[in-house]
Tab-separated table of C-alpha atoms in Angstrom:
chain	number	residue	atom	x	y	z
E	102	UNK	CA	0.000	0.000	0.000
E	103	UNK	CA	0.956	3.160	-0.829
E	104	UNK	CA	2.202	5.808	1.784
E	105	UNK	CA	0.664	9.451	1.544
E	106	UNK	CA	3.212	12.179	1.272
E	107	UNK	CA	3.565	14.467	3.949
E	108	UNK	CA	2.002	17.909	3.462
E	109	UNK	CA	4.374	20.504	3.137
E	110	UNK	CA	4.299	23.293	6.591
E	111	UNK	CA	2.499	26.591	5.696
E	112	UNK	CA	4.698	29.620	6.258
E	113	UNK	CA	2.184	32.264	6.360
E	114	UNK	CA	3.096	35.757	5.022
E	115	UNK	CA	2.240	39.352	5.097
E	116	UNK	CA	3.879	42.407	4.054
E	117	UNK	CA	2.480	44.690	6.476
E	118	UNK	CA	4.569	45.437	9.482
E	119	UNK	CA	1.739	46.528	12.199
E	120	UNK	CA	0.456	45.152	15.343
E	121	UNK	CA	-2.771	44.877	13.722
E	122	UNK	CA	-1.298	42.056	11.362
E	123	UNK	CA	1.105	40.804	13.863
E	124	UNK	CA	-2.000	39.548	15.700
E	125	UNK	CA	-3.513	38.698	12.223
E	126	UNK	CA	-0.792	36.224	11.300
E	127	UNK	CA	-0.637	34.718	14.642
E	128	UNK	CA	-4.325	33.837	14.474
E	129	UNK	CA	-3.663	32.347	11.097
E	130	UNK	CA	-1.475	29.274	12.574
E	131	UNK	CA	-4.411	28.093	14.539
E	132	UNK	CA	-2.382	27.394	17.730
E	133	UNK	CA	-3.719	29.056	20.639
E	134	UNK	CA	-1.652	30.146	23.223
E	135	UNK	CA	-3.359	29.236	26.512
E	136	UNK	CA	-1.984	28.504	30.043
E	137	UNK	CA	1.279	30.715	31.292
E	138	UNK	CA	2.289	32.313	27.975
E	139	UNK	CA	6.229	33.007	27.238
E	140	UNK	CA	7.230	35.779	24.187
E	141	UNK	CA	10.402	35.123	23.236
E	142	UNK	CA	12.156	38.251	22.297
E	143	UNK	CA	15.238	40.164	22.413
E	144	UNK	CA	15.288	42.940	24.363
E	145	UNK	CA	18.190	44.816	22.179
E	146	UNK	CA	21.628	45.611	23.457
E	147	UNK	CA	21.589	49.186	24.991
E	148	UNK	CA	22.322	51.157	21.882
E	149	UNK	CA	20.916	49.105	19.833
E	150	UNK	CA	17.929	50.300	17.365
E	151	UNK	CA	16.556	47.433	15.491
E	152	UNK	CA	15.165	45.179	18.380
E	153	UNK	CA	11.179	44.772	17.870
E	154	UNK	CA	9.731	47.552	19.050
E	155	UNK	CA	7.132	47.033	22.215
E	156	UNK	CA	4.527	49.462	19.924
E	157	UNK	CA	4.569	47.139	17.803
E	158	UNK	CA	4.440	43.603	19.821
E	159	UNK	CA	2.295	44.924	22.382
E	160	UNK	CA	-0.908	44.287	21.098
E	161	UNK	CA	-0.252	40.256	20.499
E	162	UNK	CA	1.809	40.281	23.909
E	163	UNK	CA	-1.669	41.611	25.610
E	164	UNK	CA	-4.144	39.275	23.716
E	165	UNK	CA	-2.675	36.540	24.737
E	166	UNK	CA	-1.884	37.151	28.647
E	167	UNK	CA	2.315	36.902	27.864
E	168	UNK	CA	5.383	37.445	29.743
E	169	UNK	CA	8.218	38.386	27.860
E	170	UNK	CA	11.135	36.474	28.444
E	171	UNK	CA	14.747	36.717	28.238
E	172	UNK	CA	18.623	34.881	29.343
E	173	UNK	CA	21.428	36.990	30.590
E	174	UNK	CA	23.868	36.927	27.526
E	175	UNK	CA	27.517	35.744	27.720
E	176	UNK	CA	29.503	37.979	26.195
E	177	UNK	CA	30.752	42.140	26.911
E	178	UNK	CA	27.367	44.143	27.195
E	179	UNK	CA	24.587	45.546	29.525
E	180	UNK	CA	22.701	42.811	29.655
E	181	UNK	CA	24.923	40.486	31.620
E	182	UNK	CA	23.405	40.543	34.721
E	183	UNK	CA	20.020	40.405	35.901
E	184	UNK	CA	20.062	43.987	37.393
E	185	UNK	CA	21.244	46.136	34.501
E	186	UNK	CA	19.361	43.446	31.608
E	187	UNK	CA	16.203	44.641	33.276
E	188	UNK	CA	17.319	48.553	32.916
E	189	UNK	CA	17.908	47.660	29.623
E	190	UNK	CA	14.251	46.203	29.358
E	191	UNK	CA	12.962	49.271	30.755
E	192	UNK	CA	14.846	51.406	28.842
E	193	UNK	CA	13.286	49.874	25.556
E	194	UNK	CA	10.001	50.048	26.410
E	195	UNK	CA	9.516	46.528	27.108
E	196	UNK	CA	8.366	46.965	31.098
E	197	UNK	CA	5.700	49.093	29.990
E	198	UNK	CA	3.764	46.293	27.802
E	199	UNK	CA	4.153	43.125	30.282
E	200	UNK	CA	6.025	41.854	32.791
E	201	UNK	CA	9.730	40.792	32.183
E	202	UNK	CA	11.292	37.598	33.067
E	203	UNK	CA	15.260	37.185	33.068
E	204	UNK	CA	14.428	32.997	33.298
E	205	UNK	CA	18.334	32.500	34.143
E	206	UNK	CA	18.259	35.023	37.354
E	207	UNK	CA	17.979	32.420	39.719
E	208	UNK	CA	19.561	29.561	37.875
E	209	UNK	CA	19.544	27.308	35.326
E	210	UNK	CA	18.280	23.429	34.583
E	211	UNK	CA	19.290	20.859	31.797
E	212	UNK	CA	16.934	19.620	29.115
E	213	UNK	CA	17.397	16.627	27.229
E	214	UNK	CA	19.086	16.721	23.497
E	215	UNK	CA	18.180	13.977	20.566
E	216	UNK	CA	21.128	15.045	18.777
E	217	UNK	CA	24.411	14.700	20.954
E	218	UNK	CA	26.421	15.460	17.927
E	219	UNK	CA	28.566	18.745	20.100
E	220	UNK	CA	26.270	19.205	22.888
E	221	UNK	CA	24.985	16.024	25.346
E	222	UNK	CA	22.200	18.715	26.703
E	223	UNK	CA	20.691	21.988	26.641
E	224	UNK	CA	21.585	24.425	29.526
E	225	UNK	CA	17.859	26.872	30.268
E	226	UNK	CA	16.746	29.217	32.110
E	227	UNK	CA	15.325	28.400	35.722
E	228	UNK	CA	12.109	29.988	34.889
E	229	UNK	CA	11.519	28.259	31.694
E	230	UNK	CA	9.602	25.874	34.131
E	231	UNK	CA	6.968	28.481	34.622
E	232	UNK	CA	5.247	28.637	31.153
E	233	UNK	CA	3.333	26.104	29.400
E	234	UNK	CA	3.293	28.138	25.993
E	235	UNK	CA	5.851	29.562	24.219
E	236	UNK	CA	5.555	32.451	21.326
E	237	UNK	CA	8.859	32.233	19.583
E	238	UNK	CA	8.860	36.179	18.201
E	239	UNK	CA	12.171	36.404	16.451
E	240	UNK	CA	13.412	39.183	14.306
E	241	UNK	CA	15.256	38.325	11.502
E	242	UNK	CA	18.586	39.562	10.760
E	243	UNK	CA	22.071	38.872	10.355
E	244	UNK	CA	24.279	37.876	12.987
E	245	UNK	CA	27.826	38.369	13.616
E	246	UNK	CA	28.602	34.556	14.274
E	247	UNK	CA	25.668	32.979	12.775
E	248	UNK	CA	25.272	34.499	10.434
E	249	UNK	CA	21.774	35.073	10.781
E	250	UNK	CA	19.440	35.233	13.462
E	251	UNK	CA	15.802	33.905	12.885
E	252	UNK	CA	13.404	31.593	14.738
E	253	UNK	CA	15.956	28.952	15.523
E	254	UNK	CA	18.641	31.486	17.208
E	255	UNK	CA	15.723	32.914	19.409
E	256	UNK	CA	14.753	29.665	21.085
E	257	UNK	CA	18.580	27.900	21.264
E	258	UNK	CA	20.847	31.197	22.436
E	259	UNK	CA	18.090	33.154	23.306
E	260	UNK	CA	16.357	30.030	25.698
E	261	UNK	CA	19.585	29.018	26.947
E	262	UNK	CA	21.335	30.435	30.264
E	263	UNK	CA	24.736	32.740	30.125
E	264	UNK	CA	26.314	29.187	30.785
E	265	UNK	CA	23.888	27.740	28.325
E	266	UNK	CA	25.099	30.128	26.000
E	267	UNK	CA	28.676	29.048	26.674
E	268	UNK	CA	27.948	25.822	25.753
E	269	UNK	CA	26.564	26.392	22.473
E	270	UNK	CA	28.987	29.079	21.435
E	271	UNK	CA	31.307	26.560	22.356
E	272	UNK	CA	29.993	23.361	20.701
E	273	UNK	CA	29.911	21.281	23.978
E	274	UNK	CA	33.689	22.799	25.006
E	275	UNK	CA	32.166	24.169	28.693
E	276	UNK	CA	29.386	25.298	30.058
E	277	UNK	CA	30.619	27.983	31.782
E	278	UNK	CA	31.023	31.812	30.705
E	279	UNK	CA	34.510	32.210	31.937
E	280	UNK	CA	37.181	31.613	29.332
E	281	UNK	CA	34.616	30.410	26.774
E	282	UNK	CA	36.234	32.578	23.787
E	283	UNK	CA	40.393	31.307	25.363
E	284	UNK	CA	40.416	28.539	22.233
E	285	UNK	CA	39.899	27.740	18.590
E	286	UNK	CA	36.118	27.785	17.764
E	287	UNK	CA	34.261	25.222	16.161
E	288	UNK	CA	32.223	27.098	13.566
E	289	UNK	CA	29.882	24.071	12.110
E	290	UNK	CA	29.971	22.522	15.405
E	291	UNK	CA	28.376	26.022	16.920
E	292	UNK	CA	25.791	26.422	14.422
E	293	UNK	CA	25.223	22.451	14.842
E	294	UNK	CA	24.371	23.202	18.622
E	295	UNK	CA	22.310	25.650	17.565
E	296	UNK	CA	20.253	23.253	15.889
E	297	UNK	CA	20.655	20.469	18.853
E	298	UNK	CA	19.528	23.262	21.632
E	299	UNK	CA	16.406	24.891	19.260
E	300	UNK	CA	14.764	21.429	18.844
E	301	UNK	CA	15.224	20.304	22.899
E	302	UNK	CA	12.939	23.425	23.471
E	303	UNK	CA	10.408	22.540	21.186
E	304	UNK	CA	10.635	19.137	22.249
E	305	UNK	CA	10.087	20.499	26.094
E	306	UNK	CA	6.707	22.515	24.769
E	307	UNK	CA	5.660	19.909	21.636
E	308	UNK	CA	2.436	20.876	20.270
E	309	UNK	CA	2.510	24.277	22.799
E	310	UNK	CA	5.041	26.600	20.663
E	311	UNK	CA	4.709	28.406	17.465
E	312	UNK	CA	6.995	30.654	15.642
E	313	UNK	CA	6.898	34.696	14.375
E	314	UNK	CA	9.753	36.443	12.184
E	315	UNK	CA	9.476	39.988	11.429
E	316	UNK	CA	11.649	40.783	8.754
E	317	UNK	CA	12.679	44.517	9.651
E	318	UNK	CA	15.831	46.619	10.486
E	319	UNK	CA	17.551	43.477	8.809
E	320	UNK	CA	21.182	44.708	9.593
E	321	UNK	CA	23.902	42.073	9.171
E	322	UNK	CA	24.193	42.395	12.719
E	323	UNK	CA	22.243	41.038	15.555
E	324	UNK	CA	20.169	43.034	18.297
E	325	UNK	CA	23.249	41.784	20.897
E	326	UNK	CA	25.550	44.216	19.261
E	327	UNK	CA	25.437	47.703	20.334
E	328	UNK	CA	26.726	49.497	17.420
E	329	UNK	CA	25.020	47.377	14.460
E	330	UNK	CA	25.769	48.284	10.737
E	331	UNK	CA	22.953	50.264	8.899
E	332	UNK	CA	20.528	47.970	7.338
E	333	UNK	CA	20.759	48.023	3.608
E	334	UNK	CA	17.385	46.333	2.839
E	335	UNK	CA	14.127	47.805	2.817
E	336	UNK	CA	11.414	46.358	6.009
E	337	UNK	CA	10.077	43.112	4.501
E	338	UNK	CA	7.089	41.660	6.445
E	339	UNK	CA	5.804	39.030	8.970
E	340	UNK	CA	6.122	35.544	8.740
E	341	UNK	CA	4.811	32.472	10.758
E	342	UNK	CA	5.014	28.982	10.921
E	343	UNK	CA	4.760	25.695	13.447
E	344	UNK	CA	7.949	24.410	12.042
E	345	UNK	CA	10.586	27.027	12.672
E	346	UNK	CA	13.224	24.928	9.487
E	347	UNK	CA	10.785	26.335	7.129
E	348	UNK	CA	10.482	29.777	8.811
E	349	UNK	CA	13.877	30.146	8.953
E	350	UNK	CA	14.517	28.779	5.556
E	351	UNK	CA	11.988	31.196	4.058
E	352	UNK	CA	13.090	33.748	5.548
E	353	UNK	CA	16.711	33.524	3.931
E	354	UNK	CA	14.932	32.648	0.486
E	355	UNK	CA	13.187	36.122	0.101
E	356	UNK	CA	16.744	37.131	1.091
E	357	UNK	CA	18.262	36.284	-1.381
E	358	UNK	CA	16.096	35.473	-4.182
E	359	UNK	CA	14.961	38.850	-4.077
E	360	UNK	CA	16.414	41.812	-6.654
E	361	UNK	CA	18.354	44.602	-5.361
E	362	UNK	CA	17.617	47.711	-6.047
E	363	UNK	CA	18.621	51.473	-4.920
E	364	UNK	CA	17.900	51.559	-1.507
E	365	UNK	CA	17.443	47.911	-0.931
E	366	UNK	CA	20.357	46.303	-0.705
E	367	UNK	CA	20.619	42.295	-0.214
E	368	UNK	CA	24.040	41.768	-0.528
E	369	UNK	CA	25.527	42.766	2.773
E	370	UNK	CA	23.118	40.139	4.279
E	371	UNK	CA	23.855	37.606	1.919
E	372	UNK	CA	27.215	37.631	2.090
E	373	UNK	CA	27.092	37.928	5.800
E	374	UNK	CA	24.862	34.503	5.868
E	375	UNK	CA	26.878	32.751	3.466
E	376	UNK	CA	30.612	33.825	4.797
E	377	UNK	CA	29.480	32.120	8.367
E	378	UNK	CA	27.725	29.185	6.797
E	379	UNK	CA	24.618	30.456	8.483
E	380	UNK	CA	22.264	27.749	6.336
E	381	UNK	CA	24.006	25.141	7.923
E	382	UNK	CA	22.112	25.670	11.270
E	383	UNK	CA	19.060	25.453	9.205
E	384	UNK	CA	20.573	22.355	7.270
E	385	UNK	CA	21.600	20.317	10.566
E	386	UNK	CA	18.380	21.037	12.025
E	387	UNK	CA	16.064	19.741	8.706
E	388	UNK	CA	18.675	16.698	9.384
E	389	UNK	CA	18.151	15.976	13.053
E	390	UNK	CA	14.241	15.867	12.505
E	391	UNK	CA	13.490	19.391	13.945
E	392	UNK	CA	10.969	20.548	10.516
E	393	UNK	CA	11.347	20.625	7.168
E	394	UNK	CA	13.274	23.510	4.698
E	395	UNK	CA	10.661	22.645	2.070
E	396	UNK	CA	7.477	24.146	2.638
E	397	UNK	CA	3.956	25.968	1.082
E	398	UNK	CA	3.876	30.256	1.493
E	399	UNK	CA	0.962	31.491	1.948
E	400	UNK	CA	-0.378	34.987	1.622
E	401	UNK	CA	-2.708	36.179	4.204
E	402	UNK	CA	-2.963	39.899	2.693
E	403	UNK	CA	-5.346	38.095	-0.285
């Protein structure tokens, strides 16, 4: 007998940036968020302009009862500690719209990983215990040692603890922050871990997490660094999935199948993606079974 293919996951679509269709595209997945509700976002690196803006995610945040949530990071910054991350939270706007949680503030716990390829397990924060729902809201950009950031950044780096981090950035090296840049780096075997540490948390939610790019302020650089490069590409749109491999993947395909023009520039990001081998976090994961890079756009503006 005959097996039936797989359907293809929709990646839903809409070119207008607004809160309006933020909470539009969200519907369109057909995943509620009930229970304790976690929004994934970054809260920007003080100095930073291109983290999404709380106008613009408050509305969804509100809707659906969220906290948004947030790890130290693990690297030069103000967002190190729990004290001056939550200034910086404040700063952007983000207290005003919900309540912060810095998950890692009062420690960190291990989740299992399938794929023990670098790392043997994912280092989270405390807190993550707390929700039963995650939003994964990424923006999408480029990323100094990614390459990119997208869905699958937000929910591996962005879940994991400052030690957590550690372990990533260092492909299973250590787990702790101190000394974690003192030797060579494993470049594959990061973006591998990447992959490894994305798919433990959606194993730890399962059917209760779904997945939000906006594609604005696309700078080569990420919302961790301070001082990012001017983006060269004109604001893009929303996307949303429930697999986050064919988020991420369509996100870099409108990147660079798209034509440049004056004013919108794709080549900065491109080459950024491609000189870090950013597609290979989005390759590893496909391979480990966390989604699929092929997948069915649809437009929600029609």
């Amino acid at each position: 007998m005959a097996i039936a293919a797989t359907a293809q996951p929709k990646v839903y679509v809409t070119r207008d940036i607004s809160p309006e269709s933020l909470i539009k595209i969200y519907e369109a997945l057909g995943r509620k968020a009930e229970g304790r509700v976690a929004v994934k976002v970054s809260t920007g690196e003080a100095g930073n302009p291109n983290y999404l803006q709380p106008s613009l995610i408050g509305g969804l945040v509100k809707k659906v009862g969220g906290i948004i949530v947030e790890c130290n990071t693990a690297y030069g910054g103000r967002r190190g500690t729990v004290e001056e991350h939550m200034r910086v939270a404040e700063e952007h706007g983000f207290t005003k719209i919900a309540k912060v949680d810095i998950m890692d503030a009062e420690g960190e716990f291990r989740i299992p990983v399938r794929d023990t390829t670098n790392i043997k397990y994912d280092l989270v924060g405390k807190n993550l215990k707390n929700y039963d729902f995650m939003i994964n809201l990424a923006h999408f950009k480029g990323h100094p040692m990614g390459g990119l950031g997208g869905v699958i950044k937000n929910q591996s780096i962005g879940v994991a603890s400052a030690n957590g981090k550690a372990y990533i950035h260092t492909a299973g090296y250590q787990d702790k922050v101190e000394g974690m840049w003192n030797h060579t780096q494993n470049q594959d075997g990061f973006l591998e871990s990447m992959a490894a540490a994305a798919q433990a948390v959606a194993d730890y939610f399962g059917d209760r997490i779904l997945y939000i790019s906006v594609m604005n302020n696309m700078s080569v650089d990420c919302d961790c660094v301070a001082t990012p490069e001017k983006p060269a590409l004109k604001d893009y749109g929303i996307l949303a999935s429930l697999d986050p491999v064919a988020l991420d993947q369509a996100c870099v395909d409108i990147i660079f199948n798209m034509t440049a023009s004056e004013g919108n520039d794709n080549a900065p990001l491109k080459e950024r993606i491609s000189s870090r081998h950013g597609t290979h976090t989005i390759e590893h994961a496909e391979k480990i079974g966390l989604g699929s890079r092929k997948y069915t756009l649809v437009n929600i503006d029609r």
